[in-house]
Amino acid sequence: MDYWVPSLSSASQIAGGDPEKIPETKGKGEASISKRKWGKPPHLSVLLELESMVPVVFSRCRETVSSPVPAPSFHYGGRREARAPRRPRTASRTSGLGRAESELFRPAPRPRPRWRPCPEACAAATASCQHDCVGICLGSGATVIPAGPHVGFRFASYIDDYMVLQREPAGAVIWGYGTPRATVTVTLCRDQEPIMKKGTRVKADSNTWTVVLDPMKPGGPYEVMAQQTLGRINFTLRVHDVLFGDVWLCSGQSNMKMTVSQVFNATGELSNTAAYQSVRILSVSSTQAQQELEDLAKVDLRWSKPTSKNLGHGNFTYMSAVCWLFGRFLYDTLRYPVGLLSSSWSGTPIEAWSSRRSLEACGVPRSGSMPSDLKIGPSAHSVLWNAMIHPLRNMTLKGVIWYQGESNVNFNRDLYNCTFPLLIDDWRQTFHDGSQGQTERLFPFGFVQLSSYLSGEALHDGLPQIRWHQTADFGYVPNQRMPNTFMAAAVDLCDRNSPFGSIHPRDKQTVAYRLHLGARALAYGEKLIFQGPLPQKIELLADTGLLNLTYSQPIKVQRRDDKIFEVSCCSDHQCKWLPAPMDTFSTQTLALNITSCHDTPAALRYAWTPWPCEYKQCPLYHLTSTLPAPPFIAPITNPSSGYHSRTAK
């Protein structure tokens, strides 16, 4: 049963007979009272003597029987035998009466209450209480009280049945709230046998307790039990069916928020869950806060096994399709548990997901607002960081994937090459510190380079620029400013017929697949291709009218395109972009015809439009991996110093 007992003030209200006024509590557990502590049934008046929130459950019924002595002392663990009465002081006086005669003068037996278990009464009263309730059985009745956040001892909001904890080499962090100065012992059990115990005390300043488990191999299921001890009062919390594996956090805006019911082949994807019961999912509620929260205010979907219902719970609600599909691809490779947390909100800029310190470091102005046609979710500084990311900081993570940027196409776009790298660095530092060093300082961080969507003339250059800024103006990752990051290019995954608007392409399977390739390379050290080809050298061939590109990877020219490459042609500091049609090519080189430029060719760019190509029909891909060449812009030097000499302005 899921029980809590209210605090000191709550007990007063119960004694007043008004359970509706009792503050709500939240959690799972059962209590025990030392039999040496109590000498009588623990009536509500006893609760009033407790100095702080003490979780106790009473499950006793009362029956009246005849007894020659007062009621025996209460024993919580079971019925206690009555002791033989001591001889009254008067019986020891010289009266000429023997023991047999003195018994005749003892008081007549009087009824006394005897306490016995009453599971039927409790079960009936708590039949509708699954998790968030208080159950108190007193006398012959029972009271069920809704639970809430104010009772002292509980796990953090996201520690629950079916969760996944981070496997070795890191240690998983278990934390929660308790009564100040109480001791807490966390026990990890397998098949009801304890295999690990960790102890700590509840901090008086924050009412929190934290333990770090020893590193565990992937697998399960396990049970995690936490017991709080204050004096002779114990309270126990349990969560069941816990697995150890890799935990990934998924965040961003609407393209991360889209559910499996919104993607291509939704029916088939929703039915494909039986083989993935070790991929566990959790979805954070869309909430905002002005200050950093210690714990989540609300969870939409508690840790769960995947089902067609919780994966396809309407549009933009519950579990992220990209997150789920990414985890599913990982599981197919890893073959051990994967935990996925989705924390996203549609129509939100990066400023809402960033801490105040990182925004200040980039000089982001506090004034200004998003264009009305793009504003859907909150855009105020740090409000989603405060409510939906910071509360997760104590969790040990394997990595993060991110799908966001559309809301910054026309909102602080020129700062995105600072705000995004600093968001990554700040999240890394925060999770590293919050997990007591268990989450890697430079944990893997993957993101989706934005896809194409139909837009007005005002956004014509904004979308290519935000794609570029997503890489900190390098065009590729990892790089000096974004170490240990990976990117899934989605420039070729356009969807002009999407019922959710072209800004929301439905092919999330390919997005997730490309992300998982990056994770396998960066997070798991596999040697594989995880991003499309970029030119390693750009060389102007004098007197030929050709610009020669040498790639570091073998390329596949899927089709010739006369407009997707453009050359910046400059004269007297005036430049304009002209098409550079594709000419000859080999497995690692491509020649562009730039004869249209009669002046000085200063720079080259590729796929620098909101809609560079139709679905999976861009001209350049990796020869074998079907990964598209990402957009880039680069200077032309003669002799060439190579593409990696940074961006053209």
XYZ file of C-alpha atoms in Angstrom:
649
model
C 0.000 0.000 0.000
C 1.050 3.567 -0.570
C 0.810 5.397 2.716
C 1.878 8.630 4.320
C 1.076 10.245 7.615
C 0.695 13.999 7.793
C 2.907 16.445 9.618
C 2.383 18.061 13.003
C -0.021 20.665 11.654
C -1.760 18.057 9.543
C -2.296 15.818 12.568
C -4.070 18.645 14.322
C -6.436 18.935 11.412
C -7.081 15.194 11.427
C -7.835 15.382 15.107
C -10.324 18.057 14.245
C -12.024 15.619 11.973
C -11.489 17.403 8.697
C -9.277 15.265 6.455
C -10.042 17.477 3.464
C -7.864 20.215 4.949
C -4.781 18.088 5.275
C -1.910 19.152 3.003
C -1.279 16.716 0.192
C 1.670 14.355 0.353
C 3.379 12.201 -2.142
C 5.328 8.997 -2.083
C 5.426 5.332 -1.396
C 6.082 3.621 1.831
C 5.234 1.907 5.042
C 6.110 2.705 8.613
C 7.083 0.898 11.760
C 7.182 2.040 15.397
C 9.580 0.589 17.905
C 7.659 -1.472 20.441
C 9.788 0.009 23.219
C 8.798 3.538 22.257
C 5.046 3.318 22.643
C 3.202 2.012 25.673
C -0.293 2.619 24.349
C -2.073 2.764 21.036
C -0.715 5.695 19.029
C -3.759 7.922 19.013
C -3.643 11.132 17.014
C -2.686 12.994 20.154
C 0.622 11.171 20.025
C 1.264 12.662 16.612
C 0.969 16.106 18.107
C 3.969 15.389 20.303
C 6.224 14.811 17.316
C 8.499 17.709 16.525
C 8.445 17.305 12.775
C 6.835 15.408 9.932
C 6.769 11.757 10.998
C 5.367 9.235 8.553
C 3.372 6.531 10.363
C 0.634 4.147 9.317
C -1.940 2.817 11.741
C -3.659 -0.381 10.691
C -5.428 -1.594 13.836
C -9.019 -2.223 14.709
C -10.444 -2.244 18.172
C -12.596 -4.820 19.865
C -13.841 -4.903 23.447
C -13.194 -7.944 25.634
C -13.352 -8.635 29.336
C -10.089 -8.374 31.214
C -9.123 -8.405 34.860
C -6.379 -5.833 34.219
C -6.070 -2.546 32.367
C -5.412 -2.636 28.652
C -2.020 -4.115 27.835
C 0.704 -2.019 26.291
C 0.470 -1.599 22.530
C 2.749 -3.706 20.374
C 2.844 -2.712 16.699
C 4.290 -5.925 15.426
C 1.459 -8.127 16.698
C -0.609 -9.024 19.735
C 1.159 -8.754 23.071
C 0.295 -11.140 25.922
C -1.032 -9.558 29.115
C 1.277 -9.789 32.096
C 0.156 -11.144 35.454
C -0.867 -8.213 37.660
C 1.345 -7.099 40.465
C -0.037 -7.617 43.944
C -1.701 -4.460 45.267
C 0.164 -2.717 48.018
C -2.821 -3.306 50.400
C -2.548 -7.049 49.907
C 0.916 -7.037 51.435
C -0.329 -5.661 54.734
C -0.957 -7.970 57.672
C -4.598 -8.847 57.291
C -4.755 -12.476 58.140
C -5.818 -13.303 54.640
C -3.883 -15.630 52.381
C -3.454 -15.230 48.634
C -6.594 -17.163 47.816
C -8.656 -14.948 50.049
C -7.126 -11.728 48.623
C -8.200 -12.690 45.148
C -11.806 -12.451 46.304
C -11.378 -8.741 46.989
C -9.907 -7.806 43.578
C -12.002 -5.480 41.375
C -14.440 -7.069 39.015
C -13.171 -7.551 35.451
C -13.865 -4.603 33.210
C -14.009 -4.375 29.455
C -10.779 -3.332 27.742
C -9.928 -2.593 24.145
C -7.746 -5.069 22.313
C -6.053 -4.045 19.070
C -5.882 -6.382 16.139
C -5.013 -5.995 12.430
C -7.846 -4.795 10.243
C -6.655 -5.297 6.654
C -10.197 -5.465 5.374
C -11.054 -1.979 6.629
C -7.843 -0.505 5.281
C -8.133 -2.289 1.975
C -11.677 -1.122 1.473
C -10.816 2.466 2.292
C -7.726 2.564 0.142
C -9.026 0.522 -2.776
C -8.951 3.543 -5.070
C -5.585 4.794 -3.822
C -2.772 3.752 -6.144
C 0.189 5.941 -5.251
C -0.594 9.444 -4.042
C -2.622 8.811 -0.895
C -2.462 8.606 2.843
C -4.109 5.615 4.471
C -4.922 5.747 8.190
C -6.940 3.001 9.912
C -8.158 4.088 13.335
C -10.741 2.295 15.396
C -13.073 0.407 13.155
C -12.788 2.856 10.265
C -10.265 4.180 7.842
C -9.411 7.507 6.286
C -7.871 8.046 2.876
C -6.251 11.414 2.275
C -4.896 12.678 -1.039
C -1.135 12.935 -1.091
C 1.040 15.908 -2.010
C 4.511 17.425 -1.719
C 4.573 18.509 1.913
C 5.264 15.312 3.838
C 8.846 14.975 4.950
C 10.150 11.687 3.567
C 9.947 10.924 -0.134
C 11.986 10.220 -3.224
C 12.614 12.894 -5.816
C 9.754 13.148 -8.298
C 11.439 11.145 -11.039
C 12.585 8.234 -8.862
C 9.856 5.699 -9.362
C 8.911 2.186 -10.404
C 10.258 1.090 -13.825
C 13.025 3.681 -13.866
C 16.449 3.193 -15.417
C 19.536 4.200 -13.433
C 22.879 4.930 -15.051
C 25.139 1.892 -15.299
C 28.883 1.604 -14.691
C 31.386 3.195 -14.735
C 29.293 5.944 -13.135
C 27.334 5.572 -9.924
C 23.616 6.315 -9.917
C 22.402 9.086 -7.633
C 19.363 8.423 -5.411
C 17.970 11.403 -3.545
C 14.849 12.768 -1.930
C 13.432 14.735 0.962
C 13.300 13.873 4.630
C 13.042 15.049 8.200
C 16.018 17.163 9.283
C 18.652 15.262 11.275
C 17.126 11.892 10.417
C 19.319 9.151 9.005
C 18.478 7.537 5.669
C 19.656 4.122 4.520
C 19.265 3.153 0.865
C 19.332 -0.549 0.054
C 19.551 -2.080 -3.408
C 17.935 -5.513 -3.591
C 17.820 -8.268 -6.189
C 15.293 -11.074 -5.725
C 14.594 -9.723 -2.220
C 18.257 -10.073 -1.274
C 20.148 -6.883 -0.345
C 23.288 -6.414 -2.403
C 24.256 -2.850 -1.441
C 23.567 -0.388 1.369
C 24.364 3.316 1.536
C 23.690 5.636 4.455
C 23.404 9.394 4.849
C 21.682 12.105 6.876
C 18.990 14.566 5.911
C 20.463 18.037 5.486
C 18.873 20.513 7.848
C 19.154 23.464 5.475
C 17.438 21.819 2.492
C 15.588 18.821 3.970
C 17.258 16.680 1.283
C 19.255 13.488 1.389
C 21.485 11.991 -1.303
C 23.408 8.768 -1.799
C 25.536 7.581 -4.701
C 25.278 3.885 -5.477
C 28.298 1.857 -6.422
C 28.665 1.385 -10.192
C 26.443 -1.422 -11.460
C 26.547 -3.565 -14.563
C 23.589 -3.149 -16.918
C 20.574 -5.304 -16.167
C 17.870 -5.891 -13.589
C 15.255 -5.810 -12.265
C 16.177 -4.459 -8.848
C 14.323 -2.912 -5.940
C 15.516 0.309 -4.337
C 14.504 0.756 -0.707
C 15.088 3.887 1.378
C 14.515 3.896 5.132
C 14.427 7.006 7.284
C 15.136 6.672 10.986
C 14.402 9.405 13.503
C 14.735 8.222 17.069
C 12.774 4.961 17.148
C 10.513 5.814 14.239
C 11.285 4.267 10.878
C 9.722 4.870 7.500
C 10.426 2.879 4.355
C 10.061 3.780 0.677
C 10.356 1.285 -2.155
C 10.507 1.445 -5.933
C 10.295 -1.720 -7.983
C 11.424 -3.067 -11.355
C 14.464 -0.801 -11.559
C 16.978 -1.395 -14.348
C 20.548 -0.242 -14.852
C 21.521 0.972 -18.305
C 22.191 4.259 -20.090
C 20.071 7.331 -19.363
C 19.556 9.964 -22.071
C 17.797 13.314 -21.712
C 15.908 14.634 -24.773
C 14.987 18.313 -24.973
C 14.020 21.093 -27.367
C 10.908 22.493 -28.994
C 8.085 21.145 -31.149
C 10.082 18.825 -33.394
C 11.316 17.084 -30.266
C 7.816 17.254 -28.796
C 6.111 15.429 -31.700
C 4.824 12.002 -30.673
C 4.995 8.675 -32.471
C 1.378 9.099 -33.575
C 2.517 12.037 -35.757
C 5.341 10.376 -37.688
C 5.415 8.368 -40.900
C 4.145 4.794 -40.453
C 2.715 5.703 -37.054
C 0.548 2.578 -36.801
C 3.484 0.267 -37.391
C 5.726 2.184 -35.002
C 3.131 2.182 -32.220
C 2.694 -1.572 -32.496
C 6.443 -2.192 -32.300
C 6.935 -2.045 -28.533
C 6.924 -5.649 -27.313
C 10.629 -6.155 -28.024
C 11.602 -2.919 -26.266
C 10.286 -3.349 -22.725
C 13.767 -2.567 -21.389
C 13.597 0.885 -22.980
C 11.847 2.915 -20.283
C 10.345 6.356 -20.839
C 9.461 9.427 -18.758
C 7.951 12.726 -19.911
C 8.286 15.967 -17.939
C 5.288 18.306 -17.790
C 5.447 21.638 -19.573
C 5.972 24.051 -16.696
C 7.885 27.270 -16.197
C 9.343 29.012 -13.167
C 11.014 32.307 -12.378
C 13.535 30.684 -10.027
C 15.491 27.441 -10.227
C 13.420 24.571 -8.809
C 14.966 21.792 -6.763
C 12.554 19.143 -8.025
C 10.084 18.774 -10.872
C 6.720 20.365 -10.189
C 4.895 17.783 -12.291
C 5.487 14.775 -14.513
C 3.190 14.015 -17.450
C 4.276 10.421 -17.827
C 5.982 8.678 -14.930
C 8.619 6.068 -15.665
C 6.853 3.500 -17.805
C 7.328 0.613 -20.141
C 6.508 1.650 -23.720
C 2.980 1.062 -24.977
C 1.049 2.273 -27.996
C -0.961 4.455 -25.633
C 1.856 6.331 -23.923
C 3.880 6.668 -27.142
C 0.955 7.982 -29.163
C -0.948 10.058 -26.657
C -2.182 12.695 -29.091
C -0.230 15.410 -30.888
C 2.716 17.051 -29.118
C 1.803 15.365 -25.819
C 3.634 12.824 -23.687
C 6.572 11.021 -25.194
C 8.863 12.440 -27.872
C 9.067 10.401 -31.092
C 12.683 11.420 -31.769
C 13.623 10.477 -28.211
C 11.850 7.117 -28.364
C 13.185 6.161 -31.796
C 16.711 7.231 -30.819
C 16.536 5.010 -27.736
C 15.130 2.137 -29.740
C 17.994 2.315 -32.246
C 20.478 2.424 -29.364
C 18.885 -0.601 -27.727
C 19.158 -2.577 -30.963
C 22.913 -1.975 -30.797
C 23.585 -2.075 -27.053
C 21.162 -4.855 -26.061
C 20.860 -3.539 -22.525
C 18.387 -1.137 -20.843
C 18.007 2.450 -22.002
C 16.233 5.184 -20.039
C 14.737 8.149 -21.921
C 13.557 11.412 -20.362
C 11.680 13.848 -22.577
C 11.604 17.478 -21.440
C 10.493 19.763 -24.271
C 8.026 22.547 -25.119
C 6.778 23.647 -28.532
C 7.624 27.077 -29.918
C 10.329 27.935 -27.394
C 13.626 29.791 -28.024
C 16.972 28.790 -26.594
C 16.798 31.687 -24.120
C 14.060 29.886 -22.169
C 16.237 26.759 -21.849
C 19.411 28.584 -20.810
C 20.520 29.618 -17.339
C 20.817 33.311 -16.573
C 24.593 33.034 -16.226
C 25.041 31.604 -19.725
C 22.761 34.251 -21.266
C 24.650 37.008 -19.499
C 27.936 35.573 -20.759
C 26.647 35.928 -24.339
C 25.294 39.428 -23.771
C 21.699 38.449 -24.586
C 19.498 41.518 -24.085
C 16.623 41.189 -21.659
C 14.392 43.307 -23.859
C 12.900 42.124 -27.106
C 10.308 39.527 -27.973
C 9.782 36.779 -30.483
C 7.785 37.453 -33.662
C 4.102 36.864 -32.996
C 3.817 34.264 -35.768
C 6.454 32.090 -34.075
C 5.564 32.604 -30.427
C 3.775 29.541 -29.062
C 5.528 28.637 -25.834
C 7.225 30.777 -23.176
C 10.215 32.840 -24.285
C 11.279 34.598 -21.089
C 14.837 34.054 -19.987
C 15.552 30.780 -18.142
C 11.949 29.871 -17.278
C 12.217 26.355 -18.757
C 15.747 25.854 -17.515
C 14.436 26.664 -14.039
C 11.453 24.303 -14.126
C 12.284 21.497 -16.585
C 16.083 21.053 -16.646
C 17.591 22.278 -13.374
C 15.408 19.896 -11.277
C 17.017 16.954 -13.114
C 20.594 18.006 -12.374
C 21.184 15.374 -9.640
C 20.490 12.549 -12.070
C 23.421 10.622 -13.485
C 23.188 10.873 -17.274
C 24.886 9.223 -20.204
C 24.105 12.094 -22.585
C 21.649 14.570 -24.102
C 20.011 15.001 -27.504
C 18.553 18.356 -28.572
C 16.190 19.494 -31.359
C 15.617 23.251 -31.263
C 16.364 26.424 -33.204
C 13.296 27.241 -35.292
C 12.181 29.841 -32.743
C 15.533 31.613 -33.014
C 15.522 32.049 -36.780
C 14.274 35.608 -36.277
C 14.949 36.011 -32.571
C 18.511 36.673 -31.358
C 19.718 34.659 -34.330
C 23.124 36.322 -34.482
C 23.795 35.283 -30.876
C 22.971 31.615 -31.409
C 26.610 30.801 -32.187
C 27.255 31.810 -28.567
C 24.067 30.808 -26.746
C 24.022 27.240 -28.048
C 27.656 26.307 -27.251
C 27.284 27.932 -23.834
C 24.021 26.101 -23.161
C 25.852 22.838 -23.807
C 28.752 23.777 -21.550
C 26.476 25.041 -18.791
C 24.287 21.938 -18.829
C 27.383 19.774 -18.673
C 28.787 21.612 -15.679
C 25.441 21.641 -13.884
C 24.775 17.913 -14.300
C 28.365 17.070 -13.398
C 28.153 19.060 -10.166
C 24.599 17.971 -9.323
C 25.476 14.283 -9.640
C 28.559 14.700 -7.440
C 30.798 14.112 -10.420
C 29.058 10.952 -11.631
C 27.811 12.497 -14.901
C 30.816 13.082 -17.137
C 31.967 16.703 -17.316
C 31.940 16.535 -21.119
C 29.085 14.098 -21.565
C 28.024 13.453 -25.200
C 25.621 16.067 -26.554
C 23.842 15.465 -29.864
C 21.596 17.790 -31.823
C 19.582 17.965 -35.034
C 20.630 20.497 -37.636
C 17.352 22.032 -38.754
C 15.409 20.638 -41.656
C 13.806 22.667 -44.450
C 10.504 24.459 -44.259
C 8.540 26.833 -46.403
C 8.863 30.409 -45.204
C 8.444 33.991 -46.246
C 11.131 36.179 -47.745
C 11.970 37.519 -44.273
C 13.262 34.079 -43.282
C 15.115 33.390 -46.537
C 18.595 33.841 -45.077
C 17.664 33.218 -41.443
C 17.260 29.451 -41.644
C 20.628 28.792 -43.347
C 22.311 31.073 -40.817
C 20.786 29.320 -37.813
C 21.940 25.976 -39.223
C 25.443 27.422 -39.472
C 25.304 28.888 -35.960
C 24.233 25.491 -34.611
C 27.815 24.391 -35.317
C 29.324 27.545 -33.750
C 30.147 28.661 -37.329
C 32.382 25.682 -38.066
C 29.986 23.689 -40.228
C 30.877 20.454 -38.481
C 31.109 18.942 -35.015
C 32.881 18.170 -32.840
C 35.012 21.303 -33.015
C 37.067 23.515 -30.717
C 34.045 25.273 -29.253
C 31.786 22.223 -29.156
C 33.828 19.204 -28.046
C 32.254 15.749 -27.791
C 29.151 16.781 -29.737
C 27.470 15.068 -32.666
C 24.976 16.286 -35.249
C 22.222 14.769 -37.363
C 21.857 16.813 -40.555
C 18.193 16.995 -41.604
C 18.518 19.414 -44.503
C 17.212 16.756 -46.918
C 14.246 15.611 -44.803
C 11.722 18.237 -45.925
C 7.980 17.513 -45.849
C 5.912 20.059 -47.767
C 2.702 18.042 -47.201
C 2.994 17.602 -43.449
C -0.420 18.091 -41.786
C 1.452 19.808 -38.947
C 3.095 22.341 -41.280
C 6.285 21.945 -43.271
C 8.226 23.105 -40.211
C 7.292 19.746 -38.650
C 8.535 17.023 -41.043
C 7.172 13.591 -40.241
C 10.274 11.509 -40.966
C 11.582 11.272 -37.437
C 12.929 7.765 -38.000
C 15.783 9.017 -40.197
C 16.497 11.855 -37.758
C 16.744 9.394 -34.869
C 18.845 6.981 -36.904
C 21.372 9.688 -37.788
C 21.479 10.801 -34.159
C 22.126 7.284 -32.955
C 25.049 6.971 -35.373
C 26.624 10.017 -33.752
C 25.991 8.601 -30.300
C 27.577 5.292 -31.201
C 30.667 7.103 -32.483
C 31.051 9.745 -29.770
C 29.468 8.129 -26.708
C 30.393 4.511 -27.313
C 33.606 4.806 -29.296
C 32.561 2.896 -32.398
C 34.507 3.599 -35.553
C 31.798 4.488 -38.026
C 30.709 7.323 -40.294
C 28.225 9.573 -38.502
C 28.137 12.733 -40.634
C 28.141 13.594 -44.310
C 31.098 14.776 -46.393
C 32.625 18.241 -46.160
C 35.372 19.614 -48.436
C 38.820 19.361 -46.940
C 40.399 21.670 -49.499
C 39.003 24.343 -51.820
C 41.347 25.240 -54.652
C 40.955 27.781 -57.451
C 42.357 26.345 -60.684
C 43.860 29.320 -62.516
C 42.805 29.985 -66.100
C 40.326 27.078 -66.108
C 37.284 28.734 -64.612
C 36.976 25.791 -62.203
C 36.910 25.559 -58.444
C 38.123 22.176 -57.228
C 36.790 20.661 -53.986
C 38.608 17.769 -52.320
C 36.625 15.813 -49.745
C 37.993 13.831 -46.809
C 35.363 11.133 -47.373
C 34.221 9.353 -50.521
C 31.257 11.145 -52.046
C 28.237 10.074 -54.007
C 26.931 12.595 -56.521
C 23.284 11.640 -56.599
C 22.374 14.256 -59.189
C 23.839 17.354 -60.761
C 22.577 20.668 -59.482
C 23.354 24.041 -61.041
C 22.206 26.217 -58.133
C 22.977 24.490 -54.816
C 26.612 25.729 -54.879
C 27.125 29.517 -54.957
C 30.268 31.595 -55.295
C 30.701 35.058 -53.834
C 32.007 37.276 -56.640
C 33.569 40.520 -55.407
C 34.707 43.762 -57.027
C 35.658 46.940 -55.147
C 34.367 45.457 -51.892
C 30.982 44.778 -53.449
C 30.032 41.112 -53.536
C 27.112 39.088 -54.817
C 26.352 35.374 -54.834
C 26.249 33.620 -58.198
C 25.427 29.987 -59.058
C 28.392 27.620 -59.423
C 27.154 24.620 -61.440
C 28.564 21.168 -60.700
C 31.017 19.982 -63.348
C 33.216 16.887 -63.207
C 33.616 14.677 -60.158
C 35.318 11.563 -58.822
C 34.981 9.579 -55.616
C 36.575 12.356 -53.523
C 36.718 15.449 -55.753
C 34.194 17.755 -57.302
C 34.810 20.594 -59.777
C 32.524 23.632 -59.948
C 32.163 25.927 -62.932
C 32.630 29.533 -61.826
C 33.015 31.188 -65.224
C 30.024 33.379 -64.415
C 32.245 35.215 -61.916
C 34.240 37.764 -63.902
C 35.729 39.346 -60.804
C 37.363 37.836 -57.716
C 35.802 34.666 -56.235
C 35.969 35.241 -52.484
C 33.824 32.536 -50.886
C 31.799 29.423 -51.565
C 28.644 28.166 -49.944
C 26.510 25.012 -50.246
C 22.800 24.406 -49.566
C 22.415 27.953 -48.266
C 18.643 28.221 -48.724
C 15.654 27.321 -46.563
C 14.748 24.504 -48.993
C 17.905 23.202 -50.729
C 16.370 20.026 -52.176
C 13.367 17.739 -52.105
C 13.037 14.793 -49.733
C 16.332 12.836 -49.733
C 17.236 14.316 -53.124
C 20.157 16.585 -52.287
C 23.018 16.182 -54.777
C 25.802 15.093 -52.398
C 25.868 12.195 -49.935
C 28.450 9.976 -48.375
C 29.230 7.129 -50.740
C 27.898 4.310 -48.547
C 26.157 5.738 -45.474
C 23.413 7.827 -47.172
C 24.342 10.772 -44.941
C 23.872 14.134 -46.710
C 26.603 16.706 -47.098
C 25.736 19.453 -44.575
C 25.499 23.138 -45.492
C 28.697 25.169 -45.314
C 30.186 28.537 -46.170
C 33.939 28.966 -46.594
C 36.484 31.436 -47.973
C 38.395 30.818 -51.200
C 42.136 31.421 -50.963
C 44.802 31.130 -53.623
C 46.775 29.099 -52.873
C 44.095 27.257 -50.909
C 44.443 27.057 -47.157
C 41.615 24.602 -46.905
C 38.013 24.706 -45.822
C 38.807 24.610 -42.136
C 40.235 28.130 -42.219
C 36.874 29.292 -40.864
C 33.897 31.127 -42.221
C 33.529 33.785 -44.846
C 31.812 36.922 -43.660
